[in-house]
PDB file of C-alpha atoms in Angstrom:
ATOM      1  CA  UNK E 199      20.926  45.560  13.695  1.00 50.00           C
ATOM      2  CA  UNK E 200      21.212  48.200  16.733  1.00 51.00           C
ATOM      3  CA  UNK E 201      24.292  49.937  17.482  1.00 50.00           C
ATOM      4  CA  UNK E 202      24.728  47.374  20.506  1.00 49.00           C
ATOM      5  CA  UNK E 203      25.328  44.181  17.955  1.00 48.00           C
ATOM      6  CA  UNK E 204      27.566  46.544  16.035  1.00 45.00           C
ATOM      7  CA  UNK E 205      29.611  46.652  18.945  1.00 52.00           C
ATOM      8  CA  UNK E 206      29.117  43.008  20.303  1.00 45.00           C
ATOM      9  CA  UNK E 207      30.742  41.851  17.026  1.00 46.00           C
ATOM     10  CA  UNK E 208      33.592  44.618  17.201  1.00 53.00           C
ATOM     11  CA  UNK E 209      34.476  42.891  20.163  1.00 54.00           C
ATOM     12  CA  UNK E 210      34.423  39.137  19.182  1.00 52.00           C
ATOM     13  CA  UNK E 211      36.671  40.052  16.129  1.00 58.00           C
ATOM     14  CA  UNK E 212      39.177  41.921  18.487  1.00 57.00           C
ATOM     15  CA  UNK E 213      39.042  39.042  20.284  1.00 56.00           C
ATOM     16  CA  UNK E 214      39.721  36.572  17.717  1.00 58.00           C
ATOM     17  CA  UNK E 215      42.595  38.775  16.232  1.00 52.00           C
ATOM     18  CA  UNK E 216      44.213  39.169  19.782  1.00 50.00           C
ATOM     19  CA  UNK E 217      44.034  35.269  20.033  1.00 51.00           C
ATOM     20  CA  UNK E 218      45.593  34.792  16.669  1.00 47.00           C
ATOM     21  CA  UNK E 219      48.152  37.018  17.703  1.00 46.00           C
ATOM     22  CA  UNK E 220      48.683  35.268  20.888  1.00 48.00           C
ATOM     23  CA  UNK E 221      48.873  32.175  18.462  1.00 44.00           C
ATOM     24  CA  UNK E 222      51.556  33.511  17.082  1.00 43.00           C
ATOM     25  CA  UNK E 223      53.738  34.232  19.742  1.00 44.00           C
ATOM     26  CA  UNK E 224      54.081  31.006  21.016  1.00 43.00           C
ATOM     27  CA  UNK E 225      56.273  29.443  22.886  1.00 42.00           C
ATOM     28  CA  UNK E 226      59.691  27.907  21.836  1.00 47.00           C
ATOM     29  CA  UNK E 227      60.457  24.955  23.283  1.00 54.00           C
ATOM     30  CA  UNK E 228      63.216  25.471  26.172  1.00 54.00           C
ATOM     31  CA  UNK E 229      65.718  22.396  25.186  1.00 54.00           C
ATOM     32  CA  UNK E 230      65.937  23.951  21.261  1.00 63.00           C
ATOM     33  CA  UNK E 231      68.878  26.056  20.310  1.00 68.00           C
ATOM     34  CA  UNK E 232      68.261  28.610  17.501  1.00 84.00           C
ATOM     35  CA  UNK E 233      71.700  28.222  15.584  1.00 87.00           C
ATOM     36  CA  UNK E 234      71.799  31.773  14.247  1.00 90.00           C
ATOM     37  CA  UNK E 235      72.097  32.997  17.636  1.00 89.00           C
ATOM     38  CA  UNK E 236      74.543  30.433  18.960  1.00 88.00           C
ATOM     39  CA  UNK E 237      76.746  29.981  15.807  1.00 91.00           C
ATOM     40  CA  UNK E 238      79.537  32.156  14.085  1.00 92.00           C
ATOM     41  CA  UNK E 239      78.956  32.456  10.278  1.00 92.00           C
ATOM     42  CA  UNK E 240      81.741  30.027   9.947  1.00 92.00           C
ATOM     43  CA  UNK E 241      80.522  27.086  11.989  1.00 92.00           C
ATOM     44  CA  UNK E 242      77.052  27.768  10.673  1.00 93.00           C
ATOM     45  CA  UNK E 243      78.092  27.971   6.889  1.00 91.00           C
ATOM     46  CA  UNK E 244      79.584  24.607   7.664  1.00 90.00           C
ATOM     47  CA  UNK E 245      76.506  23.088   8.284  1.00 88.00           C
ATOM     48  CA  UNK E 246      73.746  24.556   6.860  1.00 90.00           C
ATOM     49  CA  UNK E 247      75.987  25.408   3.312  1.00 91.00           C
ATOM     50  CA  UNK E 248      74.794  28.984   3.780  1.00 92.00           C
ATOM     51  CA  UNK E 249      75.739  32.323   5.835  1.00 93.00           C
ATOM     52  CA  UNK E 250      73.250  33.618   8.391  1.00 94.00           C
ATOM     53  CA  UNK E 251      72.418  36.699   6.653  1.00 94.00           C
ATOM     54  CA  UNK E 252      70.960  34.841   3.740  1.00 94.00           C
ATOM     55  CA  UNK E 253      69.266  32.295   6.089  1.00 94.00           C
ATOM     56  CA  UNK E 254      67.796  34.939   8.070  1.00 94.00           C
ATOM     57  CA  UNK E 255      66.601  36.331   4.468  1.00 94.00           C
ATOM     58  CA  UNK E 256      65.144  33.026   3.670  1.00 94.00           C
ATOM     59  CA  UNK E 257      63.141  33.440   6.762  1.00 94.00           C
ATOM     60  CA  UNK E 258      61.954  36.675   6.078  1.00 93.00           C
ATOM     61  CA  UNK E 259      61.013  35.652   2.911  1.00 93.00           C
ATOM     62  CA  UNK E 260      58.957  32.477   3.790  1.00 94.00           C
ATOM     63  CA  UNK E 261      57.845  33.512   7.563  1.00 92.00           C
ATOM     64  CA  UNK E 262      54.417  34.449   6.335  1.00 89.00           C
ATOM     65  CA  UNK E 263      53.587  30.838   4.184  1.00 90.00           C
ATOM     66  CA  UNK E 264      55.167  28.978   6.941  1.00 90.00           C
ATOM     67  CA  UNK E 265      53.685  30.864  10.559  1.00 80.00           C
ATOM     68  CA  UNK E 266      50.142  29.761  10.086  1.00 61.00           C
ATOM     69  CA  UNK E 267      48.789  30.210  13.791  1.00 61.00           C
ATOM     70  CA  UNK E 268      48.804  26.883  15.749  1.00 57.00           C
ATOM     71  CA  UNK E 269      47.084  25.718  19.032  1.00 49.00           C
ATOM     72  CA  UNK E 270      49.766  23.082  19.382  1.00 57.00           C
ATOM     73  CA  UNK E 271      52.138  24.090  22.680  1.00 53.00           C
ATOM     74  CA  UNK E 272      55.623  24.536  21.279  1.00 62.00           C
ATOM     75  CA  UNK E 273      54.568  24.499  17.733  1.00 79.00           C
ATOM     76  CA  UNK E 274      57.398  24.692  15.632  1.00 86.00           C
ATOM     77  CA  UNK E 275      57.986  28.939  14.635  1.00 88.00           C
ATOM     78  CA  UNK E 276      59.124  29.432  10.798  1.00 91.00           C
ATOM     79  CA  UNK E 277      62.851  30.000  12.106  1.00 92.00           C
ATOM     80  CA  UNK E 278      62.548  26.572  13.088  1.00 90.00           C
ATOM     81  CA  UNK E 279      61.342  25.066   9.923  1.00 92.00           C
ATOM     82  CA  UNK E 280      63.777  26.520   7.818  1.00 94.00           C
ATOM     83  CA  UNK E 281      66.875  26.047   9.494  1.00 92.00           C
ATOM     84  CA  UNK E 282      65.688  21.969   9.872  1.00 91.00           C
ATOM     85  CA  UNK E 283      65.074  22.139   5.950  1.00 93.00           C
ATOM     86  CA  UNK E 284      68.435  23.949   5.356  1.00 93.00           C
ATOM     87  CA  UNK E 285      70.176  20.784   7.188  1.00 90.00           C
ATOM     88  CA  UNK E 286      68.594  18.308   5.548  1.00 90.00           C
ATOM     89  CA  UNK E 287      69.293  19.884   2.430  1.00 91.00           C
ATOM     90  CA  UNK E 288      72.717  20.502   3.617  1.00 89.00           C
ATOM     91  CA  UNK E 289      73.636  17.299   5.009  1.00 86.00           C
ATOM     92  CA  UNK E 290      70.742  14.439   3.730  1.00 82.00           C
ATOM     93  CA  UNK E 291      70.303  13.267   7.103  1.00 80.00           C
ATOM     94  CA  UNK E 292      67.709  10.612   8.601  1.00 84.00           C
ATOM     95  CA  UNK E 293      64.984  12.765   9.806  1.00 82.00           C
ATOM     96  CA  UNK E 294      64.989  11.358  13.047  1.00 78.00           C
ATOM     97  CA  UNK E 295      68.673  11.655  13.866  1.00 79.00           C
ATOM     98  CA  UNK E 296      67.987  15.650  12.465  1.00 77.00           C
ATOM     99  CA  UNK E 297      64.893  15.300  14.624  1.00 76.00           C
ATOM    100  CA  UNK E 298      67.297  14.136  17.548  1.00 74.00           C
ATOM    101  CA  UNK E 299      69.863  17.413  16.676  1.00 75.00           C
ATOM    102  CA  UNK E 300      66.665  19.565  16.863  1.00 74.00           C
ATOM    103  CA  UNK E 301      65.012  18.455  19.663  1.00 79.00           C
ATOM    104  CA  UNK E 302      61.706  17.738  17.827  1.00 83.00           C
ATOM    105  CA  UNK E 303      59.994  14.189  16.833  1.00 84.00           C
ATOM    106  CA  UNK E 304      60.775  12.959  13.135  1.00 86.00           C
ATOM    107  CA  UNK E 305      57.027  13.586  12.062  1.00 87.00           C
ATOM    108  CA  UNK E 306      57.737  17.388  13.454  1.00 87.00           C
ATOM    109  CA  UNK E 307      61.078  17.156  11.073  1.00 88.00           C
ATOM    110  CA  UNK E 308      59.272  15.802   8.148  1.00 89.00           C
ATOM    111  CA  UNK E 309      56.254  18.030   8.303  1.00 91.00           C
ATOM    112  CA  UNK E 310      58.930  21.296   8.356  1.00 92.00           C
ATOM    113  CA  UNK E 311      60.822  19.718   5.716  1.00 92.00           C
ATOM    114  CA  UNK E 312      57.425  19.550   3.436  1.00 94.00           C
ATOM    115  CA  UNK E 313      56.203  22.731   4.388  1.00 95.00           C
ATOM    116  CA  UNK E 314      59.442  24.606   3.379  1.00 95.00           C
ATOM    117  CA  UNK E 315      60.225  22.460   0.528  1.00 95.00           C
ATOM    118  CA  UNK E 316      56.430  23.632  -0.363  1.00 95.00           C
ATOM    119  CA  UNK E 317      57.083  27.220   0.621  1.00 95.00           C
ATOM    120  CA  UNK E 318      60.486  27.283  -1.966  1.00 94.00           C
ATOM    121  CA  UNK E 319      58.982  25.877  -4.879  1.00 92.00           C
ATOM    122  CA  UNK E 320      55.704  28.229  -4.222  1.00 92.00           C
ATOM    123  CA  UNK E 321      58.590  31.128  -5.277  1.00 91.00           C
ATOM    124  CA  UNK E 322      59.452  29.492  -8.255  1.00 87.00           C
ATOM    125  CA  UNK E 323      57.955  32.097 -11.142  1.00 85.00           C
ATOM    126  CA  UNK E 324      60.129  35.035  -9.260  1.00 87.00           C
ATOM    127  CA  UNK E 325      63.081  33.153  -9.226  1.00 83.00           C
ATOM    128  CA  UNK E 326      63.324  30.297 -11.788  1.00 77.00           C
ATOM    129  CA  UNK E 327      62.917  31.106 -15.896  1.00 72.00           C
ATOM    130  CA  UNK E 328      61.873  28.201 -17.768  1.00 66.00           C
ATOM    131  CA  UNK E 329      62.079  27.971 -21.758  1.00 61.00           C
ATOM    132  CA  UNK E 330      58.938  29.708 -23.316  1.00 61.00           C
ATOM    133  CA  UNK E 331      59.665  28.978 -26.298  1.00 59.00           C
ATOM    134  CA  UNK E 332      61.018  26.322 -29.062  1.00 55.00           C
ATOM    135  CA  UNK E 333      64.642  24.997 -27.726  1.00 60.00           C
ATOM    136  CA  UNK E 334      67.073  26.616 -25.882  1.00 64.00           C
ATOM    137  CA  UNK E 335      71.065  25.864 -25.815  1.00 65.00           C
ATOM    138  CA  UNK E 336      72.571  25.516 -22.452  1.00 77.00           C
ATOM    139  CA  UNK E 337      76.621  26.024 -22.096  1.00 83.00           C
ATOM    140  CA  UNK E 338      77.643  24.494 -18.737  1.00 84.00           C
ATOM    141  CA  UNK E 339      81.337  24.635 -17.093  1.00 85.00           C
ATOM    142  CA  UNK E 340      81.791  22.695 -14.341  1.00 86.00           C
ATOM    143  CA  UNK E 341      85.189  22.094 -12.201  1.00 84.00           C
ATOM    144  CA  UNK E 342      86.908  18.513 -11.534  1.00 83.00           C
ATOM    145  CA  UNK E 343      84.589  18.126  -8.430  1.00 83.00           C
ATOM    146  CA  UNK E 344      81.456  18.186 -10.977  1.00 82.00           C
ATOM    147  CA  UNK E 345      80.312  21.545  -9.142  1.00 86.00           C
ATOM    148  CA  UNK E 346      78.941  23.717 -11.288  1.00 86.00           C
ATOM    149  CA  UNK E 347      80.726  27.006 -12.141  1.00 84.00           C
ATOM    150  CA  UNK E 348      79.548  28.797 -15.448  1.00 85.00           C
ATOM    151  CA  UNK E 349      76.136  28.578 -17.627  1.00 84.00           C
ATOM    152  CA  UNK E 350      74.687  30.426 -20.289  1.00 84.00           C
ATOM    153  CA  UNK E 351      71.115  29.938 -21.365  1.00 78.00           C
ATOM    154  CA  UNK E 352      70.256  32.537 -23.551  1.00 79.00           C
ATOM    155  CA  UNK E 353      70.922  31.139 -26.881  1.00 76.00           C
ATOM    156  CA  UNK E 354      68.183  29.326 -29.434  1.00 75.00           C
ATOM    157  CA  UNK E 355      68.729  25.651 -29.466  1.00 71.00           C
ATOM    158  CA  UNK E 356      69.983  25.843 -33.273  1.00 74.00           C
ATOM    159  CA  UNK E 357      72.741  28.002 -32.404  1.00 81.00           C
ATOM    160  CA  UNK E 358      76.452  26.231 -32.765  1.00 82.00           C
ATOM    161  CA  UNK E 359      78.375  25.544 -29.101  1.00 82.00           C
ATOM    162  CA  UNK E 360      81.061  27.706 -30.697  1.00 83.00           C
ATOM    163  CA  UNK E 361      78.815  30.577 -31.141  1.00 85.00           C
ATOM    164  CA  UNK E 362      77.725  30.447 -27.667  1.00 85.00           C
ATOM    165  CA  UNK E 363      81.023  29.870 -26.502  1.00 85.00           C
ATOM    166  CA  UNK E 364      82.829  32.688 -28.384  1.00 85.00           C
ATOM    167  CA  UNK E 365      80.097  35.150 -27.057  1.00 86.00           C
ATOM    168  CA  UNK E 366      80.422  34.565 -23.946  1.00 85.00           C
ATOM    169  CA  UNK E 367      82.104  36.189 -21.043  1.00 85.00           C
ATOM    170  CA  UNK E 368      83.759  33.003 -19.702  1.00 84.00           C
ATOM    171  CA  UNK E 369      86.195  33.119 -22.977  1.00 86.00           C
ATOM    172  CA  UNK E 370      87.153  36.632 -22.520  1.00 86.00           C
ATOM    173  CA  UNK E 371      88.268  35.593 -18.826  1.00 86.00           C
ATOM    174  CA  UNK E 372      90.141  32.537 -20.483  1.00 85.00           C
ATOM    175  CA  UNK E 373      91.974  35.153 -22.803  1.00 86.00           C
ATOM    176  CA  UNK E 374      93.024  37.427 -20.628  1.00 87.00           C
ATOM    177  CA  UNK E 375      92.911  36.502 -17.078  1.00 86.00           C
ATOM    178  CA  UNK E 376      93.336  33.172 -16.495  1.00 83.00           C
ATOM    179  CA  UNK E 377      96.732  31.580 -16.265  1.00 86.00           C
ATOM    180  CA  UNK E 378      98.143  29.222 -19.130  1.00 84.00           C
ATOM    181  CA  UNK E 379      98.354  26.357 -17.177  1.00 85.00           C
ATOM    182  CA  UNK E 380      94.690  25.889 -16.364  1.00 85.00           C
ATOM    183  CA  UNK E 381      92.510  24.064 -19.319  1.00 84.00           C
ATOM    184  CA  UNK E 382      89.127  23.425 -19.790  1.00 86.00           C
ATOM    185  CA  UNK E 383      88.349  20.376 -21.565  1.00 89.00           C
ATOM    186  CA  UNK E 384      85.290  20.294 -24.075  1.00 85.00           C
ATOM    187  CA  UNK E 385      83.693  17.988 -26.797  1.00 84.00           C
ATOM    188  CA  UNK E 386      84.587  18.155 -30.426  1.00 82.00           C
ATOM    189  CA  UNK E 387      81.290  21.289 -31.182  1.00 81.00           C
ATOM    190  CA  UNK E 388      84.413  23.589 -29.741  1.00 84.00           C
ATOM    191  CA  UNK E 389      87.555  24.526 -31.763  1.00 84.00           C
ATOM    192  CA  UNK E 390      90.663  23.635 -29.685  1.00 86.00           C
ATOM    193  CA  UNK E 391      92.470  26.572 -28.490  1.00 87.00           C
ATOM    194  CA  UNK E 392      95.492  27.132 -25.910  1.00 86.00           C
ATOM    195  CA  UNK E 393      92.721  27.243 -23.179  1.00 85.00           C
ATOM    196  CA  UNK E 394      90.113  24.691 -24.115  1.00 87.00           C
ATOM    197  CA  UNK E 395      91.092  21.190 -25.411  1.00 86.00           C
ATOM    198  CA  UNK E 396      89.244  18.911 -27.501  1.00 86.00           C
ATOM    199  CA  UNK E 397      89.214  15.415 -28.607  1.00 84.00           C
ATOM    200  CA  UNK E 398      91.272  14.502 -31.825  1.00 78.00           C
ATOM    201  CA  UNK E 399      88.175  13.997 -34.322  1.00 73.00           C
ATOM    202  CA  UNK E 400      90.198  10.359 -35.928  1.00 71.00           C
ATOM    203  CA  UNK E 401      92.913   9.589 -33.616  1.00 68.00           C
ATOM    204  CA  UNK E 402      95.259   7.119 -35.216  1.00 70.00           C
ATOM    205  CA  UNK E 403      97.900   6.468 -32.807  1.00 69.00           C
ATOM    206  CA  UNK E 404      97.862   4.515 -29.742  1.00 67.00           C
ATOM    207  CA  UNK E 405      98.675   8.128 -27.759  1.00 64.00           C
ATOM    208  CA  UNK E 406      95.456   9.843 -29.257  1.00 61.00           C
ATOM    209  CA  UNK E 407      93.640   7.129 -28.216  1.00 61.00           C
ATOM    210  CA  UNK E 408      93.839   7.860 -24.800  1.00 59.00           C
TER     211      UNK E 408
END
């Protein structure tokens, strides 16, 4: 091969790499807002169920999986495909009336929703530990409105709920910081204690029946 080929094929693959990168800068569709840019935290916390710094994080995080170059004119960017994830996860929509909010069609909402939902799960090993081994006991507090506010998942699956619960940092809290008048109520594997009430193990009045 003479040094002329050599340089033929230099420039085809600087050509190909300047059209991917042309690919890649393309354009955003004029009618589409980008809600980071024209929302306060607030008013975008209220509808995505997140603050634009971690949004914009998300992004980061993902914009390589999701940019894949595209000849399509206003091809959805990455921005895009998250924040229509983040509001179908945030409010369960119809994909076309999120389609409609959007300005895209409802296969252009479902295929962003896919992609990211793919794009999430792909991070699953850095973010998500599942049991290796044997059984594991899970200890899980959760408020009147069923959301979630305390677990520990660290124990072996033989180990008693009152172990778990009396090494734990949510009972120190209980002890010593939280006011008397607030209760947690558990099932009868915890001892009953000013803080955390249990079921009477044979109620035989009409009262403990309740």
């Amino acid at each position: 091969m003479t040094d002329d080929d050599l340089s033929y094929l230099d420039d085809i693959e600087s050509l190909e790499i300047l059209k991917i990168i042309e690919r890649r800068k393309r354009s955003v569709h004029p009618d589409r807002a980008n809600d980071l840019d024209c929302m306060d935290n607030v008013s975008f916390r209220s509808r995505y169920r997140l603050n634009k710094d971690t949004a914009e994080s998300l992004i980061q995080m993902l914009d390589d999986t999701l940019s894949a170059p595209s000849e399509k004119n206003y091809a959805l960017s990455s921005t895009e495909k998250v924040l229509i994830a983040l509001r179908y996860y945030a409010t369960g929509s119809f994909q076309l009336v999120l389609g409609d909010l959007e300005k895209v069609s409802q296969s252009s909402a479902s295929r962003a929703i896919n992609d990211v939902s793919k794009a999430l799960a792909s991070l699953q090993p850095n973010y998500i530990r599942l049991p290796q081994t044997g059984l594991e006991l899970r200890q899980t507090i959760s408020d009147a409105s069923l959301r979630i506010r305390d677990i520990v998942a660290c124990w072996p699956g033989s180990t008693h709920d009152s172990t778990v619960f009396d090494n734990s940092h949510l009972r120190a809290v209980l002890e010593n910081e939280v006011p008397p008048e607030y209760h947690l109520v558990g099932d009868n594997g915890y001892a009953c204690r000013s803080y955390l009430l249990t079921p009477f193990l044979d109620p035989s009045t009409p009262p403990r029946n309740k």
